[in-house]
PDB file of C-alpha atoms in Angstrom:
ATOM      1  CA  UNK F  23     -20.342   9.260  22.287  1.00  0.00           C
ATOM      2  CA  UNK F  24     -18.475   6.086  23.240  1.00  0.00           C
ATOM      3  CA  UNK F  25     -16.678   5.594  26.541  1.00  0.00           C
ATOM      4  CA  UNK F  26     -13.217   6.354  25.127  1.00  0.00           C
ATOM      5  CA  UNK F  27     -14.402   9.641  23.596  1.00  0.00           C
ATOM      6  CA  UNK F  28     -16.116  10.570  26.845  1.00  0.00           C
ATOM      7  CA  UNK F  29     -12.932   9.960  28.810  1.00  0.00           C
ATOM      8  CA  UNK F  30     -10.970  12.101  26.362  1.00  0.00           C
ATOM      9  CA  UNK F  31     -13.480  14.935  26.707  1.00  0.00           C
ATOM     10  CA  UNK F  32     -13.232  14.739  30.501  1.00  0.00           C
ATOM     11  CA  UNK F  33      -9.426  14.753  30.255  1.00  0.00           C
ATOM     12  CA  UNK F  34      -9.428  17.804  27.987  1.00  0.00           C
ATOM     13  CA  UNK F  35     -11.826  19.589  30.330  1.00  0.00           C
ATOM     14  CA  UNK F  36      -9.295  19.088  33.122  1.00  0.00           C
ATOM     15  CA  UNK F  37      -6.423  20.139  30.829  1.00  0.00           C
ATOM     16  CA  UNK F  38      -7.883  22.958  28.685  1.00  0.00           C
ATOM     17  CA  UNK F  39      -4.432  23.976  27.419  1.00  0.00           C
ATOM     18  CA  UNK F  40      -4.513  20.779  25.312  1.00  0.00           C
ATOM     19  CA  UNK F  41      -7.826  21.503  23.603  1.00  0.00           C
ATOM     20  CA  UNK F  42      -6.388  23.319  20.565  1.00  0.00           C
ATOM     21  CA  UNK F  43      -3.770  20.602  20.113  1.00  0.00           C
ATOM     22  CA  UNK F  44      -6.486  17.949  20.414  1.00  0.00           C
ATOM     23  CA  UNK F  45      -8.630  19.632  17.760  1.00  0.00           C
ATOM     24  CA  UNK F  46      -5.699  19.728  15.336  1.00  0.00           C
ATOM     25  CA  UNK F  47      -4.580  16.161  16.043  1.00  0.00           C
ATOM     26  CA  UNK F  48      -8.063  14.701  15.805  1.00  0.00           C
ATOM     27  CA  UNK F  49      -8.886  16.721  12.691  1.00  0.00           C
ATOM     28  CA  UNK F  50      -5.685  15.645  10.940  1.00  0.00           C
ATOM     29  CA  UNK F  51      -6.184  11.991  11.873  1.00  0.00           C
ATOM     30  CA  UNK F  52      -9.769  12.032  10.543  1.00  0.00           C
ATOM     31  CA  UNK F  53      -8.700  13.751   7.310  1.00  0.00           C
ATOM     32  CA  UNK F  54      -6.067  11.062   6.713  1.00  0.00           C
ATOM     33  CA  UNK F  55      -8.568   8.279   7.420  1.00  0.00           C
ATOM     34  CA  UNK F  56     -10.917   9.846   4.847  1.00  0.00           C
ATOM     35  CA  UNK F  57      -8.242   9.413   2.182  1.00  0.00           C
ATOM     36  CA  UNK F  58      -6.388   6.263   3.264  1.00  0.00           C
ATOM     37  CA  UNK F  59      -7.575   2.725   4.015  1.00  0.00           C
ATOM     38  CA  UNK F  60      -5.584  -0.118   5.613  1.00  0.00           C
ATOM     39  CA  UNK F  61      -3.687  -2.218   3.104  1.00  0.00           C
ATOM     40  CA  UNK F  62      -3.390  -5.986   3.076  1.00  0.00           C
ATOM     41  CA  UNK F  63      -0.334  -7.420   4.838  1.00  0.00           C
ATOM     42  CA  UNK F  64       1.025 -10.983   4.841  1.00  0.00           C
ATOM     43  CA  UNK F  65      -0.548 -13.542   7.177  1.00  0.00           C
ATOM     44  CA  UNK F  66       0.855 -14.021  10.679  1.00  0.00           C
ATOM     45  CA  UNK F  67       3.074 -17.004   9.831  1.00  0.00           C
ATOM     46  CA  UNK F  68       4.659 -15.119   6.947  1.00  0.00           C
ATOM     47  CA  UNK F  69       5.182 -12.067   9.159  1.00  0.00           C
ATOM     48  CA  UNK F  70       6.940 -14.274  11.717  1.00  0.00           C
ATOM     49  CA  UNK F  71       9.335 -15.539   9.038  1.00  0.00           C
ATOM     50  CA  UNK F  72      10.045 -12.022   7.785  1.00  0.00           C
ATOM     51  CA  UNK F  73      10.755 -10.557  11.212  1.00  0.00           C
ATOM     52  CA  UNK F  74      12.500 -13.430  13.025  1.00  0.00           C
ATOM     53  CA  UNK F  75      15.944 -12.029  12.177  1.00  0.00           C
ATOM     54  CA  UNK F  76      15.032  -8.588  13.518  1.00  0.00           C
ATOM     55  CA  UNK F  77      14.070  -6.832  10.289  1.00  0.00           C
ATOM     56  CA  UNK F  78      10.931  -4.673  10.754  1.00  0.00           C
ATOM     57  CA  UNK F  79       8.184  -5.316   8.230  1.00  0.00           C
ATOM     58  CA  UNK F  80       8.441  -1.968   6.446  1.00  0.00           C
ATOM     59  CA  UNK F  81      12.194  -2.282   6.062  1.00  0.00           C
ATOM     60  CA  UNK F  82      11.523  -5.290   3.831  1.00  0.00           C
ATOM     61  CA  UNK F  83      11.963  -3.937   0.299  1.00  0.00           C
ATOM     62  CA  UNK F  84       8.844  -5.561  -1.155  1.00  0.00           C
ATOM     63  CA  UNK F  85       6.548  -4.341   1.626  1.00  0.00           C
ATOM     64  CA  UNK F  86       8.284  -0.973   1.677  1.00  0.00           C
ATOM     65  CA  UNK F  87       7.609  -0.553  -2.033  1.00  0.00           C
ATOM     66  CA  UNK F  88       4.004  -1.658  -1.577  1.00  0.00           C
ATOM     67  CA  UNK F  89       3.189   0.725   1.255  1.00  0.00           C
ATOM     68  CA  UNK F  90       5.184   3.505  -0.391  1.00  0.00           C
ATOM     69  CA  UNK F  91       3.170   3.107  -3.566  1.00  0.00           C
ATOM     70  CA  UNK F  92      -0.118   3.127  -1.652  1.00  0.00           C
ATOM     71  CA  UNK F  93       0.913   6.240   0.271  1.00  0.00           C
ATOM     72  CA  UNK F  94       2.082   8.033  -2.878  1.00  0.00           C
ATOM     73  CA  UNK F  95      -1.190   7.246  -4.631  1.00  0.00           C
ATOM     74  CA  UNK F  96      -3.212   8.608  -1.696  1.00  0.00           C
ATOM     75  CA  UNK F  97      -1.002  11.602  -0.856  1.00  0.00           C
ATOM     76  CA  UNK F  98      -2.703  14.237  -3.087  1.00  0.00           C
ATOM     77  CA  UNK F  99      -6.164  13.329  -1.767  1.00  0.00           C
ATOM     78  CA  UNK F 100      -4.885  13.224   1.817  1.00  0.00           C
ATOM     79  CA  UNK F 101      -3.416  16.715   1.465  1.00  0.00           C
ATOM     80  CA  UNK F 102      -6.663  17.983  -0.058  1.00  0.00           C
ATOM     81  CA  UNK F 103      -8.515  16.625   2.983  1.00  0.00           C
ATOM     82  CA  UNK F 104      -5.946  18.199   5.315  1.00  0.00           C
ATOM     83  CA  UNK F 105      -6.382  21.647   3.750  1.00  0.00           C
ATOM     84  CA  UNK F 106      -9.981  21.620   5.003  1.00  0.00           C
ATOM     85  CA  UNK F 107      -8.892  21.123   8.640  1.00  0.00           C
ATOM     86  CA  UNK F 108      -8.745  24.210  10.847  1.00  0.00           C
ATOM     87  CA  UNK F 109      -5.099  24.472  11.893  1.00  0.00           C
ATOM     88  CA  UNK F 110      -2.753  27.307  12.975  1.00  0.00           C
ATOM     89  CA  UNK F 111      -1.653  29.565  10.107  1.00  0.00           C
ATOM     90  CA  UNK F 112       1.987  28.375   9.908  1.00  0.00           C
ATOM     91  CA  UNK F 113       0.836  24.764   9.625  1.00  0.00           C
ATOM     92  CA  UNK F 114      -1.812  25.701   7.050  1.00  0.00           C
ATOM     93  CA  UNK F 115       0.828  27.428   4.913  1.00  0.00           C
ATOM     94  CA  UNK F 116       3.184  24.452   5.134  1.00  0.00           C
ATOM     95  CA  UNK F 117       0.357  22.089   4.131  1.00  0.00           C
ATOM     96  CA  UNK F 118      -0.550  24.305   1.170  1.00  0.00           C
ATOM     97  CA  UNK F 119       3.071  24.254   0.004  1.00  0.00           C
ATOM     98  CA  UNK F 120       3.177  20.460   0.382  1.00  0.00           C
ATOM     99  CA  UNK F 121      -0.122  20.062  -1.502  1.00  0.00           C
ATOM    100  CA  UNK F 122       1.073  22.255  -4.404  1.00  0.00           C
ATOM    101  CA  UNK F 123       4.324  20.287  -4.552  1.00  0.00           C
ATOM    102  CA  UNK F 124       2.478  16.947  -4.593  1.00  0.00           C
ATOM    103  CA  UNK F 125       0.235  18.184  -7.391  1.00  0.00           C
ATOM    104  CA  UNK F 126       3.262  18.835  -9.599  1.00  0.00           C
ATOM    105  CA  UNK F 127       5.131  15.596  -8.937  1.00  0.00           C
ATOM    106  CA  UNK F 128       5.345  12.248 -10.616  1.00  0.00           C
ATOM    107  CA  UNK F 129       4.697   9.151  -8.568  1.00  0.00           C
ATOM    108  CA  UNK F 130       8.406   8.369  -8.661  1.00  0.00           C
ATOM    109  CA  UNK F 131       9.445  11.459  -6.729  1.00  0.00           C
ATOM    110  CA  UNK F 132       6.617  11.098  -4.207  1.00  0.00           C
ATOM    111  CA  UNK F 133       7.568   7.464  -3.592  1.00  0.00           C
ATOM    112  CA  UNK F 134      11.180   8.534  -3.055  1.00  0.00           C
ATOM    113  CA  UNK F 135      10.115  11.121  -0.468  1.00  0.00           C
ATOM    114  CA  UNK F 136       7.966   8.554   1.327  1.00  0.00           C
ATOM    115  CA  UNK F 137      10.738   5.945   1.212  1.00  0.00           C
ATOM    116  CA  UNK F 138      13.216   8.350   2.830  1.00  0.00           C
ATOM    117  CA  UNK F 139      10.721   9.080   5.621  1.00  0.00           C
ATOM    118  CA  UNK F 140       9.920   5.404   6.247  1.00  0.00           C
ATOM    119  CA  UNK F 141      13.588   4.373   6.246  1.00  0.00           C
ATOM    120  CA  UNK F 142      14.393   7.380   8.481  1.00  0.00           C
ATOM    121  CA  UNK F 143      17.203   8.411   6.154  1.00  0.00           C
ATOM    122  CA  UNK F 144      17.298  11.941   7.540  1.00  0.00           C
ATOM    123  CA  UNK F 145      20.465  13.007   5.752  1.00  0.00           C
ATOM    124  CA  UNK F 146      19.068  12.406   2.275  1.00  0.00           C
ATOM    125  CA  UNK F 147      15.566  13.453   3.331  1.00  0.00           C
ATOM    126  CA  UNK F 148      16.773  16.832   4.562  1.00  0.00           C
ATOM    127  CA  UNK F 149      18.583  17.434   1.266  1.00  0.00           C
ATOM    128  CA  UNK F 150      15.392  16.684  -0.649  1.00  0.00           C
ATOM    129  CA  UNK F 151      13.231  18.812   1.654  1.00  0.00           C
ATOM    130  CA  UNK F 152      15.536  21.794   1.301  1.00  0.00           C
ATOM    131  CA  UNK F 153      15.728  21.438  -2.471  1.00  0.00           C
ATOM    132  CA  UNK F 154      11.937  21.268  -2.774  1.00  0.00           C
ATOM    133  CA  UNK F 155      11.154  23.961  -0.186  1.00  0.00           C
ATOM    134  CA  UNK F 156       9.157  21.627   2.064  1.00  0.00           C
ATOM    135  CA  UNK F 157       8.757  21.858   5.850  1.00  0.00           C
ATOM    136  CA  UNK F 158      10.331  18.780   7.416  1.00  0.00           C
ATOM    137  CA  UNK F 159       8.158  18.359  10.499  1.00  0.00           C
ATOM    138  CA  UNK F 160       4.980  18.674   8.424  1.00  0.00           C
ATOM    139  CA  UNK F 161       6.166  16.184   5.802  1.00  0.00           C
ATOM    140  CA  UNK F 162       7.202  13.660   8.464  1.00  0.00           C
ATOM    141  CA  UNK F 163       3.955  14.080  10.409  1.00  0.00           C
ATOM    142  CA  UNK F 164       1.718  13.683   7.347  1.00  0.00           C
ATOM    143  CA  UNK F 165       3.530  10.655   5.946  1.00  0.00           C
ATOM    144  CA  UNK F 166       3.669   8.865   9.291  1.00  0.00           C
ATOM    145  CA  UNK F 167      -0.051   9.540   9.774  1.00  0.00           C
ATOM    146  CA  UNK F 168      -0.596   7.883   6.414  1.00  0.00           C
ATOM    147  CA  UNK F 169       1.567   4.906   7.389  1.00  0.00           C
ATOM    148  CA  UNK F 170      -0.466   4.622  10.586  1.00  0.00           C
ATOM    149  CA  UNK F 171      -3.677   4.531   8.550  1.00  0.00           C
ATOM    150  CA  UNK F 172      -2.264   1.979   6.076  1.00  0.00           C
ATOM    151  CA  UNK F 173      -1.161  -0.542   8.712  1.00  0.00           C
ATOM    152  CA  UNK F 174      -4.055  -2.837   9.804  1.00  0.00           C
ATOM    153  CA  UNK F 175      -5.135  -2.566  13.442  1.00  0.00           C
ATOM    154  CA  UNK F 176      -4.360  -6.202  14.265  1.00  0.00           C
ATOM    155  CA  UNK F 177      -0.664  -5.693  13.431  1.00  0.00           C
ATOM    156  CA  UNK F 178      -0.454  -2.875  15.989  1.00  0.00           C
ATOM    157  CA  UNK F 179      -1.822  -4.871  18.920  1.00  0.00           C
ATOM    158  CA  UNK F 180       0.642  -5.849  21.630  1.00  0.00           C
ATOM    159  CA  UNK F 181      -0.682  -9.419  21.841  1.00  0.00           C
ATOM    160  CA  UNK F 182       0.162 -10.026  18.175  1.00  0.00           C
ATOM    161  CA  UNK F 183       3.849  -9.255  18.774  1.00  0.00           C
ATOM    162  CA  UNK F 184       3.849 -10.908  22.172  1.00  0.00           C
ATOM    163  CA  UNK F 185       2.793 -14.133  20.470  1.00  0.00           C
ATOM    164  CA  UNK F 186       5.478 -13.733  17.798  1.00  0.00           C
ATOM    165  CA  UNK F 187       8.132 -13.110  20.453  1.00  0.00           C
ATOM    166  CA  UNK F 188       9.364  -9.703  19.266  1.00  0.00           C
ATOM    167  CA  UNK F 189      11.201  -8.061  22.187  1.00  0.00           C
ATOM    168  CA  UNK F 190      13.589  -5.653  20.467  1.00  0.00           C
ATOM    169  CA  UNK F 191      13.863  -1.957  21.287  1.00  0.00           C
ATOM    170  CA  UNK F 192      12.465  -0.796  17.946  1.00  0.00           C
ATOM    171  CA  UNK F 193       9.065  -1.135  16.311  1.00  0.00           C
ATOM    172  CA  UNK F 194       8.471  -4.493  14.592  1.00  0.00           C
ATOM    173  CA  UNK F 195       6.341  -2.841  11.914  1.00  0.00           C
ATOM    174  CA  UNK F 196       8.242   0.302  10.899  1.00  0.00           C
ATOM    175  CA  UNK F 197      11.505   0.209  12.871  1.00  0.00           C
ATOM    176  CA  UNK F 198      11.119   3.467  14.783  1.00  0.00           C
ATOM    177  CA  UNK F 199      12.373   3.939  18.333  1.00  0.00           C
ATOM    178  CA  UNK F 200       9.577   3.986  20.933  1.00  0.00           C
ATOM    179  CA  UNK F 201       7.922   7.204  22.041  1.00  0.00           C
ATOM    180  CA  UNK F 202       6.302   5.823  25.215  1.00  0.00           C
ATOM    181  CA  UNK F 203       5.895   2.698  27.316  1.00  0.00           C
ATOM    182  CA  UNK F 204       3.006   0.974  29.068  1.00  0.00           C
ATOM    183  CA  UNK F 205       3.164  -1.243  32.134  1.00  0.00           C
ATOM    184  CA  UNK F 206       0.444  -3.890  31.835  1.00  0.00           C
ATOM    185  CA  UNK F 207      -0.700  -6.423  34.404  1.00  0.00           C
ATOM    186  CA  UNK F 208       0.416  -9.959  33.612  1.00  0.00           C
ATOM    187  CA  UNK F 209       0.184 -13.210  35.579  1.00  0.00           C
ATOM    188  CA  UNK F 210       3.724 -12.807  36.887  1.00  0.00           C
ATOM    189  CA  UNK F 211       3.264  -9.139  37.812  1.00  0.00           C
ATOM    190  CA  UNK F 212       3.603  -6.322  35.325  1.00  0.00           C
ATOM    191  CA  UNK F 213       5.186  -6.384  31.878  1.00  0.00           C
ATOM    192  CA  UNK F 214       6.459  -3.451  29.852  1.00  0.00           C
ATOM    193  CA  UNK F 215       5.326  -2.691  26.325  1.00  0.00           C
ATOM    194  CA  UNK F 216       6.763  -0.028  24.043  1.00  0.00           C
ATOM    195  CA  UNK F 217       4.711   2.259  21.801  1.00  0.00           C
ATOM    196  CA  UNK F 218       5.644   3.635  18.368  1.00  0.00           C
ATOM    197  CA  UNK F 219       4.827   7.224  17.394  1.00  0.00           C
ATOM    198  CA  UNK F 220       4.912   6.390  13.690  1.00  0.00           C
ATOM    199  CA  UNK F 221       2.497   3.496  13.115  1.00  0.00           C
ATOM    200  CA  UNK F 222       1.315   3.299  16.770  1.00  0.00           C
ATOM    201  CA  UNK F 223       2.245  -0.335  17.173  1.00  0.00           C
ATOM    202  CA  UNK F 224       2.736  -1.669  20.713  1.00  0.00           C
ATOM    203  CA  UNK F 225       5.130  -4.521  21.486  1.00  0.00           C
ATOM    204  CA  UNK F 226       6.725  -6.264  24.515  1.00  0.00           C
ATOM    205  CA  UNK F 227      10.114  -5.289  25.897  1.00  0.00           C
ATOM    206  CA  UNK F 228      12.258  -6.142  28.920  1.00  0.00           C
ATOM    207  CA  UNK F 229      10.814  -4.866  32.197  1.00  0.00           C
ATOM    208  CA  UNK F 230      14.134  -3.298  33.256  1.00  0.00           C
ATOM    209  CA  UNK F 231      16.620  -1.290  31.216  1.00  0.00           C
ATOM    210  CA  UNK F 232      16.856   1.696  28.896  1.00  0.00           C
ATOM    211  CA  UNK F 233      14.810   1.213  25.744  1.00  0.00           C
ATOM    212  CA  UNK F 234      17.200   3.464  23.835  1.00  0.00           C
ATOM    213  CA  UNK F 235      20.820   2.661  24.722  1.00  0.00           C
ATOM    214  CA  UNK F 236      20.349  -0.736  26.394  1.00  0.00           C
ATOM    215  CA  UNK F 237      21.722   0.308  29.791  1.00  0.00           C
ATOM    216  CA  UNK F 238      20.663  -2.252  32.426  1.00  0.00           C
ATOM    217  CA  UNK F 239      22.555  -0.792  35.382  1.00  0.00           C
ATOM    218  CA  UNK F 240      19.834   0.259  37.816  1.00  0.00           C
ATOM    219  CA  UNK F 241      22.266   2.562  39.605  1.00  0.00           C
ATOM    220  CA  UNK F 242      22.373   4.581  36.385  1.00  0.00           C
ATOM    221  CA  UNK F 243      18.615   4.899  36.028  1.00  0.00           C
ATOM    222  CA  UNK F 244      15.943   6.751  37.977  1.00  0.00           C
ATOM    223  CA  UNK F 245      12.267   7.690  37.846  1.00  0.00           C
ATOM    224  CA  UNK F 246      10.668  11.140  37.751  1.00  0.00           C
ATOM    225  CA  UNK F 247       7.059  11.299  38.901  1.00  0.00           C
ATOM    226  CA  UNK F 248       5.073  14.462  38.097  1.00  0.00           C
ATOM    227  CA  UNK F 249       3.538  15.920  41.240  1.00  0.00           C
ATOM    228  CA  UNK F 250      -0.094  14.982  41.692  1.00  0.00           C
ATOM    229  CA  UNK F 251      -0.041  12.510  38.782  1.00  0.00           C
ATOM    230  CA  UNK F 252      -0.220   8.750  39.216  1.00  0.00           C
ATOM    231  CA  UNK F 253      -0.828   7.647  35.631  1.00  0.00           C
ATOM    232  CA  UNK F 254       2.424   8.857  34.061  1.00  0.00           C
ATOM    233  CA  UNK F 255       6.045   8.739  35.095  1.00  0.00           C
ATOM    234  CA  UNK F 256       9.330   9.366  33.315  1.00  0.00           C
ATOM    235  CA  UNK F 257      11.846   6.509  33.233  1.00  0.00           C
ATOM    236  CA  UNK F 258      15.247   8.193  32.957  1.00  0.00           C
ATOM    237  CA  UNK F 259      18.561   6.730  31.813  1.00  0.00           C
ATOM    238  CA  UNK F 260      21.542   8.471  33.386  1.00  0.00           C
ATOM    239  CA  UNK F 261      23.833   6.966  30.749  1.00  0.00           C
ATOM    240  CA  UNK F 262      22.264   8.372  27.555  1.00  0.00           C
ATOM    241  CA  UNK F 263      20.171  11.068  29.320  1.00  0.00           C
ATOM    242  CA  UNK F 264      16.999  10.039  27.510  1.00  0.00           C
ATOM    243  CA  UNK F 265      13.613   9.585  29.160  1.00  0.00           C
ATOM    244  CA  UNK F 266      10.628   7.428  28.325  1.00  0.00           C
ATOM    245  CA  UNK F 267       7.120   8.490  29.319  1.00  0.00           C
ATOM    246  CA  UNK F 268       5.518   5.450  30.928  1.00  0.00           C
ATOM    247  CA  UNK F 269       1.805   4.890  31.522  1.00  0.00           C
ATOM    248  CA  UNK F 270       1.536   2.692  34.611  1.00  0.00           C
ATOM    249  CA  UNK F 271      -2.223   2.230  34.865  1.00  0.00           C
ATOM    250  CA  UNK F 272      -4.852   0.675  32.602  1.00  0.00           C
ATOM    251  CA  UNK F 273      -8.157   1.725  31.087  1.00  0.00           C
ATOM    252  CA  UNK F 274      -7.218   5.059  29.525  1.00  0.00           C
ATOM    253  CA  UNK F 275      -4.753   3.968  26.868  1.00  0.00           C
ATOM    254  CA  UNK F 276      -6.499   6.195  24.319  1.00  0.00           C
ATOM    255  CA  UNK F 277      -5.307   9.182  26.342  1.00  0.00           C
ATOM    256  CA  UNK F 278      -2.048   8.273  28.029  1.00  0.00           C
ATOM    257  CA  UNK F 279      -0.474   6.449  25.096  1.00  0.00           C
ATOM    258  CA  UNK F 280      -0.848   9.497  22.852  1.00  0.00           C
ATOM    259  CA  UNK F 281       2.274  11.645  22.760  1.00  0.00           C
ATOM    260  CA  UNK F 282       0.323  14.837  22.030  1.00  0.00           C
ATOM    261  CA  UNK F 283      -2.031  14.237  24.966  1.00  0.00           C
ATOM    262  CA  UNK F 284       0.899  13.965  27.375  1.00  0.00           C
ATOM    263  CA  UNK F 285       3.082  16.794  26.050  1.00  0.00           C
ATOM    264  CA  UNK F 286       2.847  18.667  29.349  1.00  0.00           C
ATOM    265  CA  UNK F 287       4.698  15.794  31.017  1.00  0.00           C
ATOM    266  CA  UNK F 288       7.619  16.427  28.671  1.00  0.00           C
ATOM    267  CA  UNK F 289       8.171  19.722  30.491  1.00  0.00           C
ATOM    268  CA  UNK F 290       9.552  17.761  33.419  1.00  0.00           C
ATOM    269  CA  UNK F 291      12.110  16.177  31.129  1.00  0.00           C
ATOM    270  CA  UNK F 292      13.005  19.548  29.610  1.00  0.00           C
ATOM    271  CA  UNK F 293      13.527  21.040  33.066  1.00  0.00           C
ATOM    272  CA  UNK F 294      16.069  18.285  33.746  1.00  0.00           C
ATOM    273  CA  UNK F 295      17.802  18.809  30.353  1.00  0.00           C
ATOM    274  CA  UNK F 296      16.838  15.305  29.299  1.00  0.00           C
ATOM    275  CA  UNK F 297      16.498  14.037  25.728  1.00  0.00           C
ATOM    276  CA  UNK F 298      13.205  13.109  24.113  1.00  0.00           C
ATOM    277  CA  UNK F 299      13.338  10.408  21.447  1.00  0.00           C
ATOM    278  CA  UNK F 300      10.927   8.619  19.151  1.00  0.00           C
ATOM    279  CA  UNK F 301       8.705  11.521  18.064  1.00  0.00           C
ATOM    280  CA  UNK F 302       7.779  11.694  14.388  1.00  0.00           C
ATOM    281  CA  UNK F 303       8.344  15.446  14.634  1.00  0.00           C
ATOM    282  CA  UNK F 304      12.035  14.905  15.400  1.00  0.00           C
ATOM    283  CA  UNK F 305      14.850  13.578  13.278  1.00  0.00           C
ATOM    284  CA  UNK F 306      15.652   9.960  14.038  1.00  0.00           C
ATOM    285  CA  UNK F 307      19.162  10.457  15.428  1.00  0.00           C
TER     286      UNK F 307
END
């Protein structure tokens, strides 16, 4: 067992209520990796040209078609792998329905479904889901897990996007809003990096301000710190009423930059009637 796995096991031992969720998440991620391999992306200089005007990579039509085709080709096998994972009955039933649907479809319809997920076109996606009898949260979760597996690891690293100068409030790879943030030590102090829940890319962002609505008025922002916890805090915007879970330490990124592993911290936001954004389980707007 490597050090990261050991730390996760210690964390789960301290938070046993997360163990079932961990088993499902880890089982699903492994099943997807068994069916999907990273695809080849353009070189760094080409990526810089494609994103310099603010267009995320997967919103580029050519790359979108390429990753959509790869995902569509792998979807039946991925769903077969997922059916072997021990999951709660409602999820198992939804996966079975999805797998049967995928087995009946042409590549064209599967690519359309994947395109609507990647472009976060929830209005048209919801129409398609309802017409086909598919469970939205399951479809979104599976397809984003596949996107995560298709995107090479080097494109997800914060230093890659730091070097390219991407500082927007949406993911440079897929265009999703962030799910979390991380404060990292830099020469000048600490810098903030945002984390995507779709492809799990991390990228630099302004140290101060709301990552969702752009509010920079510090009198309209505050911090919530869970009692007895130093690793996580909630950065709250009083203007849009959204919060951003922020990991303010280093060394346990594999735990504290996982949305599922920090779900209990969302309870604090719920108690304050705050809005959670960025999750692949939620609609984009």
